[in-house]
Coordinates of C-alpha atoms and ligand atoms in Angstrom, one line a residue:
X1 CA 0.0 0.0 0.0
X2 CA 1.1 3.5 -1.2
X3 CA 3.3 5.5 2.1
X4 CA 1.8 2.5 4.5
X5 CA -2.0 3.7 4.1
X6 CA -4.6 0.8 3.9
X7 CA -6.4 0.5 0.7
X8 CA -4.9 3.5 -1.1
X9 CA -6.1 4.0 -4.8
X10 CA -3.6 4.1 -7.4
X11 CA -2.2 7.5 -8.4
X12 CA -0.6 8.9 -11.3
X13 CA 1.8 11.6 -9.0
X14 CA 1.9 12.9 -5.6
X15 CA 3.9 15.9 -4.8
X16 CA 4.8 17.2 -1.4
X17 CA 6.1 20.5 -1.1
X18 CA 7.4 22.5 1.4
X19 CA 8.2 26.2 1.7
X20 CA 10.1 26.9 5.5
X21 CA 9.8 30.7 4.5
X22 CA 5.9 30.6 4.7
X23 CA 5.1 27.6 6.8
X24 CA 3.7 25.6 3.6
X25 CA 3.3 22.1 3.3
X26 CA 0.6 20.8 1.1
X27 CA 0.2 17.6 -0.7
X28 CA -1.0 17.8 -4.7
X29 CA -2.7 14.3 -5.7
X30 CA -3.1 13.3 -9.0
X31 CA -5.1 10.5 -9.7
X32 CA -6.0 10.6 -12.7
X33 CA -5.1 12.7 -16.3
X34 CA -6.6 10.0 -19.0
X35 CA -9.3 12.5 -19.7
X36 CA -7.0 15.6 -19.1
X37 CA -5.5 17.5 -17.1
X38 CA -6.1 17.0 -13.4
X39 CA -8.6 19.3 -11.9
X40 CA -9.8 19.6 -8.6
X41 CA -10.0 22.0 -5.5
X42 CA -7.4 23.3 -2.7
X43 CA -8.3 22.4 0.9
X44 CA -6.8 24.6 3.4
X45 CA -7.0 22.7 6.7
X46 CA -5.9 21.3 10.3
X47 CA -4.9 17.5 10.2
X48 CA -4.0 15.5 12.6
X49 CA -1.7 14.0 11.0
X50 CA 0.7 14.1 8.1
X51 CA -0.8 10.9 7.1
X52 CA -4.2 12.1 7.2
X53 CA -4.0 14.6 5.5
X54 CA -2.0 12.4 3.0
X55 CA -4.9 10.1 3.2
X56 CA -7.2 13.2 2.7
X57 CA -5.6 14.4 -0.4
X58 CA -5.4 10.4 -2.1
X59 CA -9.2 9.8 -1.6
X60 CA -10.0 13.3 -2.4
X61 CA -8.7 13.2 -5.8
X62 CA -9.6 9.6 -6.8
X63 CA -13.4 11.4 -6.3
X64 CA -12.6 14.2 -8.2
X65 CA -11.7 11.9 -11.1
X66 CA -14.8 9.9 -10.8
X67 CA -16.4 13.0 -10.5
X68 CA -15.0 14.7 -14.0
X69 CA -15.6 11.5 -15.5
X70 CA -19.3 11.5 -14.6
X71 CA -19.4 15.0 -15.6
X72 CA -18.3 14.2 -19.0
X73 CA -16.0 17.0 -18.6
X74 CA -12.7 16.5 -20.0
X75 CA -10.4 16.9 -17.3
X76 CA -8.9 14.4 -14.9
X77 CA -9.0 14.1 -10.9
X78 CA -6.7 16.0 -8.9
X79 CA -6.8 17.7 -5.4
X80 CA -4.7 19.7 -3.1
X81 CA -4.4 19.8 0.8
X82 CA -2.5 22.6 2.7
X83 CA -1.8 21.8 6.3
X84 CA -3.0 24.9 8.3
X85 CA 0.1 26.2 9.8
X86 CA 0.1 26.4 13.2
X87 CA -0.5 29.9 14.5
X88 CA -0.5 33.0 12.8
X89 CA 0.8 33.2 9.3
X90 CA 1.2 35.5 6.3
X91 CA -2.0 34.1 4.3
X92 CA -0.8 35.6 0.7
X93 CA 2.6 34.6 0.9
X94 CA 1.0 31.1 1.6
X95 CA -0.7 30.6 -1.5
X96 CA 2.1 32.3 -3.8
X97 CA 4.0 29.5 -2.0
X98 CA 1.2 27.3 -2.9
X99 CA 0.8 28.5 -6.6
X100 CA 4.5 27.9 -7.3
X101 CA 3.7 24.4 -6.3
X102 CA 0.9 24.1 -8.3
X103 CA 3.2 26.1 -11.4
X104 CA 5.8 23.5 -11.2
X105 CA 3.2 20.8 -12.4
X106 CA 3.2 22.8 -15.8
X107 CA -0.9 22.3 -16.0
X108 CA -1.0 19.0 -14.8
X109 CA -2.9 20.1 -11.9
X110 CA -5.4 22.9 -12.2
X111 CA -6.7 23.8 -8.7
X112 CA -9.8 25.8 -7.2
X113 CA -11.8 26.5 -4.0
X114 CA -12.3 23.8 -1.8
X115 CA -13.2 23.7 1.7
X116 CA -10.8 26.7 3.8
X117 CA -10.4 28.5 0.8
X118 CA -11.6 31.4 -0.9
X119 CA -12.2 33.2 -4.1
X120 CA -9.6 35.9 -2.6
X121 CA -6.8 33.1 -2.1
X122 CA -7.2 31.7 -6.1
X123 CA -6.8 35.5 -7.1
X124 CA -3.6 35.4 -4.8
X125 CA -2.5 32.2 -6.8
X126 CA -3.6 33.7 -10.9
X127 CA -0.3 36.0 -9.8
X128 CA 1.9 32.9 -9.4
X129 CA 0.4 30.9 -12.3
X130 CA -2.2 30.6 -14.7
X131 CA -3.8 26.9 -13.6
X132 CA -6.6 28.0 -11.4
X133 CA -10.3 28.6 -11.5
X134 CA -12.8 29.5 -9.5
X135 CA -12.4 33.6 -9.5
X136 CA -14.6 36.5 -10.4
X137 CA -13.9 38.3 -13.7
X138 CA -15.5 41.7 -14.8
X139 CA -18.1 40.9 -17.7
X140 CA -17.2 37.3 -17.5
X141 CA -18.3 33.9 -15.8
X142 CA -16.6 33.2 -12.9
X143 CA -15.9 32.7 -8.8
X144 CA -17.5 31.2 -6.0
X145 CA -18.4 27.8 -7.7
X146 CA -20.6 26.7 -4.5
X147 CA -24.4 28.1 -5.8
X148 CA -23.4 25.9 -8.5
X149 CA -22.5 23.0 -6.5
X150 CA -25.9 23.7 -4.3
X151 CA -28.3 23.9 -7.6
X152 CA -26.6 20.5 -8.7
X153 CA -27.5 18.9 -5.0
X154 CA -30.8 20.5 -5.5
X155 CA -32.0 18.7 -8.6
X156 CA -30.9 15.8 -7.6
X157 CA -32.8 15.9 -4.7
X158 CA -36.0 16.6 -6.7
X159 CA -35.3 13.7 -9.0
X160 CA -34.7 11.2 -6.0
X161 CA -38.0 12.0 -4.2
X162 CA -39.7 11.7 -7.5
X163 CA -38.3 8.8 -8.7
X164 CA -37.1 7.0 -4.4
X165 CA -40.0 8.7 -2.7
X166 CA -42.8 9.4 -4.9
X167 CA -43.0 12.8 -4.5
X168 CA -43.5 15.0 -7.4
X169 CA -42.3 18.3 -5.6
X170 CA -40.8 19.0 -2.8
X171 CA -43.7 21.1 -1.2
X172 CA -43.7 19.6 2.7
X173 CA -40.6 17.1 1.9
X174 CA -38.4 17.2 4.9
X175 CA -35.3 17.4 4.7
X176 CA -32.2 17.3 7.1
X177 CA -29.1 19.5 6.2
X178 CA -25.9 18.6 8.4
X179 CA -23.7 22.6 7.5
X180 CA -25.0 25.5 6.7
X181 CA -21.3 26.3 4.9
X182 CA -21.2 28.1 1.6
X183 CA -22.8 25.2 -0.3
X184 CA -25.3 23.7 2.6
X185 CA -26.4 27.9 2.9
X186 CA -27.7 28.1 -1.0
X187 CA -29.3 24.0 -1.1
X188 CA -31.2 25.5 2.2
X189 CA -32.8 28.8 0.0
X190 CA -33.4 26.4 -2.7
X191 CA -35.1 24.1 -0.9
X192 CA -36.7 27.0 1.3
X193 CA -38.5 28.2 -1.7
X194 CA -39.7 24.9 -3.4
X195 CA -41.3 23.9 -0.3
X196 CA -38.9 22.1 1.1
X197 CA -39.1 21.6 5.6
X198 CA -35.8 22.0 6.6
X199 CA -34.3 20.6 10.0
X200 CA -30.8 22.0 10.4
X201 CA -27.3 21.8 12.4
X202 CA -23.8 23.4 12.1
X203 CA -21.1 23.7 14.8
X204 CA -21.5 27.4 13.7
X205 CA -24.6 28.7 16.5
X206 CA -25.0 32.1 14.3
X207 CA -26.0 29.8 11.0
X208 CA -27.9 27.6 12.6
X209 CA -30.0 30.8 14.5
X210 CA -29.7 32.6 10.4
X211 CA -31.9 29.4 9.7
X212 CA -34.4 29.1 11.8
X213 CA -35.5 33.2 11.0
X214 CA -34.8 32.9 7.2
X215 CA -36.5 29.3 6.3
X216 CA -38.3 28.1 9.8
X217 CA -36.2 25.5 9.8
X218 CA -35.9 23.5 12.8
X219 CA -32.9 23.1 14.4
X220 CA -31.0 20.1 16.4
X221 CA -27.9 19.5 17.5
X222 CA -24.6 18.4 15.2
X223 CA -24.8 14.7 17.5
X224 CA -28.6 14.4 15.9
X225 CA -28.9 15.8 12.4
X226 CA -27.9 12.5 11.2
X227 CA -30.8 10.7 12.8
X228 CA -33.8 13.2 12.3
X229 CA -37.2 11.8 11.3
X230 CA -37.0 13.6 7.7
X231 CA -37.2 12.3 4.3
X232 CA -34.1 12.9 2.6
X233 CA -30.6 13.8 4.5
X234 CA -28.4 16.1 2.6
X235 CA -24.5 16.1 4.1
X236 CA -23.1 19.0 3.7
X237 CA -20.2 19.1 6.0
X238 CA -17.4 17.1 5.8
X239 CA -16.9 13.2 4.8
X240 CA -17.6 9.9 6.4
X241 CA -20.9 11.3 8.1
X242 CA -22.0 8.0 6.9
X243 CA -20.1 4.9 8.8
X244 CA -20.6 2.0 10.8
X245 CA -22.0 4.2 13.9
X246 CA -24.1 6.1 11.9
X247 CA -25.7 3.7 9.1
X248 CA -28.4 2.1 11.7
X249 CA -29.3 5.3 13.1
X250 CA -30.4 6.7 10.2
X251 CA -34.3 7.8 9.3
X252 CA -34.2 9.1 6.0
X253 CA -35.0 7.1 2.9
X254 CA -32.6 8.9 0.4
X255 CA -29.6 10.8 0.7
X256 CA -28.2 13.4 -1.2
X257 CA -25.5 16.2 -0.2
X258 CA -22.6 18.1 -1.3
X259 CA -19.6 16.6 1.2
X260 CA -17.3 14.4 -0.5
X261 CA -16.5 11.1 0.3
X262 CA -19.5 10.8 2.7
X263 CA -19.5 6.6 2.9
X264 CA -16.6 5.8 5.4
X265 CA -16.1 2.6 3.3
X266 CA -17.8 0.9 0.2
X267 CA -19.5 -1.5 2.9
X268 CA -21.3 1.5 4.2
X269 CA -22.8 2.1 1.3
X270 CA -24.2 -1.8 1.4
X271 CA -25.3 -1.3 4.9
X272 CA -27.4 1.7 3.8
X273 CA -28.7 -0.3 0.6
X274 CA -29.8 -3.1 2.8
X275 CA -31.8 -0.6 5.2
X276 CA -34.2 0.4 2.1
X277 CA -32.1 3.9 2.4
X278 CA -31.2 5.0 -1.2
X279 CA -28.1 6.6 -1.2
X280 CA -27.1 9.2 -4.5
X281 CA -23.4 8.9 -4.7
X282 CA -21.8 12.7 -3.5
X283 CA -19.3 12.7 -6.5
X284 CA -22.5 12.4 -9.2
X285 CA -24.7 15.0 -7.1
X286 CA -21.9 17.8 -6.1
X287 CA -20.5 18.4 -9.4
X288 CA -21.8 21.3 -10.0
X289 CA -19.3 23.3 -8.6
X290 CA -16.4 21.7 -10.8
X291 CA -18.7 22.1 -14.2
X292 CA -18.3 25.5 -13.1
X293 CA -15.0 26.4 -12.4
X294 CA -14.2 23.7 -15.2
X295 CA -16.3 25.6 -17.7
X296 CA -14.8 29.1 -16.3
X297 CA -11.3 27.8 -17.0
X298 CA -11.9 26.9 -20.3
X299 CA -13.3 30.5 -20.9
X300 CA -16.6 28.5 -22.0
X301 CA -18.8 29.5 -18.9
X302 CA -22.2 32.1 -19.3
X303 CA -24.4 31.6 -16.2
X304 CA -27.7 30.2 -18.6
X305 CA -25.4 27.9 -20.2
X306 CA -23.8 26.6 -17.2
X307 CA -26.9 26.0 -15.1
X308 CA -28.6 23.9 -17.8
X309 CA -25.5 21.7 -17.7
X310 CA -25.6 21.8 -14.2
X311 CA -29.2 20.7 -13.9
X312 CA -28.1 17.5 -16.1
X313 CA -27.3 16.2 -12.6
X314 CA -30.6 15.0 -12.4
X315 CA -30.7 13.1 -15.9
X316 CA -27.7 11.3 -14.5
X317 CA -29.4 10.5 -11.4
X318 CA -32.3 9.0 -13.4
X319 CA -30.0 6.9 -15.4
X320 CA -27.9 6.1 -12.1
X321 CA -31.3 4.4 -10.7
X322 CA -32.0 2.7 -14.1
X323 CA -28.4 1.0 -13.9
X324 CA -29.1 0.1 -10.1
X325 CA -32.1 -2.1 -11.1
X326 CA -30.8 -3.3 -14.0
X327 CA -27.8 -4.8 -12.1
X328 CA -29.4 -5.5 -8.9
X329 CA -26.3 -3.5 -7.0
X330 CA -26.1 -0.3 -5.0
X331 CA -26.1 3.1 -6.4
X332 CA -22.4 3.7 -5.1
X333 CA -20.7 0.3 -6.2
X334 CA -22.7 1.2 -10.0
X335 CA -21.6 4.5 -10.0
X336 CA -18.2 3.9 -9.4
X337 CA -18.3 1.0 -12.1
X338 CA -19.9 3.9 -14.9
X339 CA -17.5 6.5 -13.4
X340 CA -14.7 4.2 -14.0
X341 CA -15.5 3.0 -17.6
X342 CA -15.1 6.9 -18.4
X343 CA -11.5 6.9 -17.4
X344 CA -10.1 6.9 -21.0
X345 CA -7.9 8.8 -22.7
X346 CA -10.2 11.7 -24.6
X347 CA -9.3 11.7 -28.7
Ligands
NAD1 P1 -17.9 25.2 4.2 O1 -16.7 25.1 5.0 O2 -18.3 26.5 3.7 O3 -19.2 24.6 5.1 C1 -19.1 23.5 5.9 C2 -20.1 23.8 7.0 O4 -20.2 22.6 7.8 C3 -19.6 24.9 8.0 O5 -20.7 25.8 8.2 C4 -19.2 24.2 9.2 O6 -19.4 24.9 10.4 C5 -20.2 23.0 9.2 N1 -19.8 21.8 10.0 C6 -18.6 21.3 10.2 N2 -18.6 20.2 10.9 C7 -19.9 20.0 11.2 C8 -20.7 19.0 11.9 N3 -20.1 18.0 12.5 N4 -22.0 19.1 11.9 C9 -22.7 20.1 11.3 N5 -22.0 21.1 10.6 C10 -20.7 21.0 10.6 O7 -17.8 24.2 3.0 P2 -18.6 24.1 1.7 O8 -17.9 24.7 0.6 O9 -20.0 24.4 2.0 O10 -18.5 22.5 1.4 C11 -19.3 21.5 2.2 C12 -18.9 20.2 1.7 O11 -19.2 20.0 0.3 C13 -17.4 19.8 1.8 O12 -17.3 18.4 2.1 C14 -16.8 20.1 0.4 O13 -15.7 19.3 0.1 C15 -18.0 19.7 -0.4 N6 -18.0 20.3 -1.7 C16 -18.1 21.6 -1.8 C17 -18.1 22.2 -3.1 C18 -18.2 23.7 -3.3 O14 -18.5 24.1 -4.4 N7 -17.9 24.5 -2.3 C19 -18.1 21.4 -4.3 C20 -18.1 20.0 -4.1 C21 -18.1 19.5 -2.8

């Protein structure tokens, strides 16, 4: 197993680099480039460990390329973890340390916001080098891919309670939303104005109490938002919300959110198969943000244009369902089978 982790994934490159001056480390993973070059977001965050944020980074970007490859867009799957530095530090000089990182891969790697990050940080990086995404431009498409990412959450929601629960809108639906972050905020006003009863929870008090006015959502605490008597569960906070502890507990018939890599392990997707819960695999449902920064890169992106592609979530979730029956399997082990067949080299 790759640097002693269990069940790593094959990648195509890994590098590690370091900048004393500024307090960077930060791990690029590239998984996979058969469809292109390697795209996928910068996480700026506090590990634990070396290793797990090494861990982090290797699962993050095997997603990313499933993800792309989903998308039919024609990039491959990359990602990028910066350890948090301790302390105080010099947040600009950071990410120029960062974006010579990113530089040295010669386009290889093209990176965007992730989780920690900001559309301020990737304008801090376009000084350094051209492979990033994700910022506003004057009279162009561009920035803060996670409305995107919500709208592409949101449709897929819609298409699983039609085509999972029955329910041709989303008027009285309930539905639990684990982070009120920059993508669980926007699926909440979507939501909010189809119909949609919310039941909330964030570590953040101040979200949580922006809810409750805004949408008369009800609100529980982050130990319960996994367990609340709703319809759908939408996790939209960090990965592995769905494990062995949590699996059993679980009220919801479908799931759909925006956190990557929520199953803890492919048997956790099983478990929740065999509970009658219908789980919609995060890298097919959350890839709206990536069609848009992947569209904005390619100076392709115009908001109309982009939506409509983004709202082809639901299409795939439609045909994600068809495969399930057709192979009497789980919606994560098929959609990691279709995912897969896509990673091909593009002519
Ligand atoms: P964010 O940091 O803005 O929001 C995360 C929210 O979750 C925060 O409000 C945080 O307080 C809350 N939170 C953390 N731990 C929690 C817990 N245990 N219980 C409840 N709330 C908790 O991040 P984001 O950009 O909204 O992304 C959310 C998830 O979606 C991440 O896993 C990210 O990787 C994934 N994602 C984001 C995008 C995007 O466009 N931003 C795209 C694809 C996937």
């Amino acid at each position: 197993s790759l640097f002693g982790l269990p069940e790593q994934p094959a990648h195509e490159r890994v590098l590690l680099a370091a900048d004393p001056a500024t307090g960077l480390k930060a791990i690029v993973a590239l998984h996979s480039t058969a469809r292109g070059p390697a795209f996928g977001g910068c996480r700026l965050w506090h590990y634990d460990s070396d290793a797990a944020a090494l861990n982090d980074a290797l699962r993050l970007s095997q997603g990313m390329s499933l993800k792309n490859a989903l998308a039919d867009l024609p990039f491959g799957g990359g990602k990028a973890v910066i350890l948090k530095p301790p302390g105080a530090f010099d947040r600009p000089a950071l990410f120029a340390a960062f974006g010579r990182a990113v530089q040295s891969l010669g386009g290889a790697y093209i990176t965007a916001e992730d989780v920690g990050t900001t559309t301020a940080d990737m304008r801090g990086l376009q000084a350094v080098t051209p492979f990033v995404s994700g910022i506003p431009r004057d009279g162009a498409f561009g920035g803060d891919p996670s409305p995107k990412t919500a709208w592409g959450v949101f449709v897929a929601i819609q298409a699983g309670a039609r085509l999972v629960l029955g329910r041709t809108s989303l008027e009285g639906v309930r539905v639990a939303l684990q982070g009120l972050g920059a993508v669980g905020w926007h699926l909440a006003e979507f939501l909010h104005a189809a119909g949609a009863k919310l039941v909330v929870a964030d570590v953040d008090a101040a979200k949580v109490e922006r809810a409750v006015a805004q949408f008369g959502a009800v609100a529980v605490g982050v130990a319960d938002i996994l367990a609340a008597e709703v319809d759908v569960l939408a996790p939209c906070a960090l990965g592995a919300s769905l494990n062995e502890q949590t699996v059993p507990t679980l009220r919801a018939k479908l799931i759909a959110g925006a956190a990557n890599n929520q199953l803890a392990t492919p048997a956790d997707g099983d478990a929740l198969q065999r509970r009658g819960i219908c789980y919609l695999p995060d890298y097919l449902v959350n890839a709206g943000g990536i069609i848009s920064v992947a569209r904005e890169y390619r100076g392709e992106g115009e908001e109309a244009a982009v939506m409509a592609e983004v709202s082809r979530i639901a299409e795939r979730v439609e045909e994600l369902l068809l495969r399930v029956q057709a192979a009497d399997s789980t919606p994560a082990r098929v959609a990691d089978d279709w995912a897969r067949s896509k990673l091909v080299h593009q002519p």
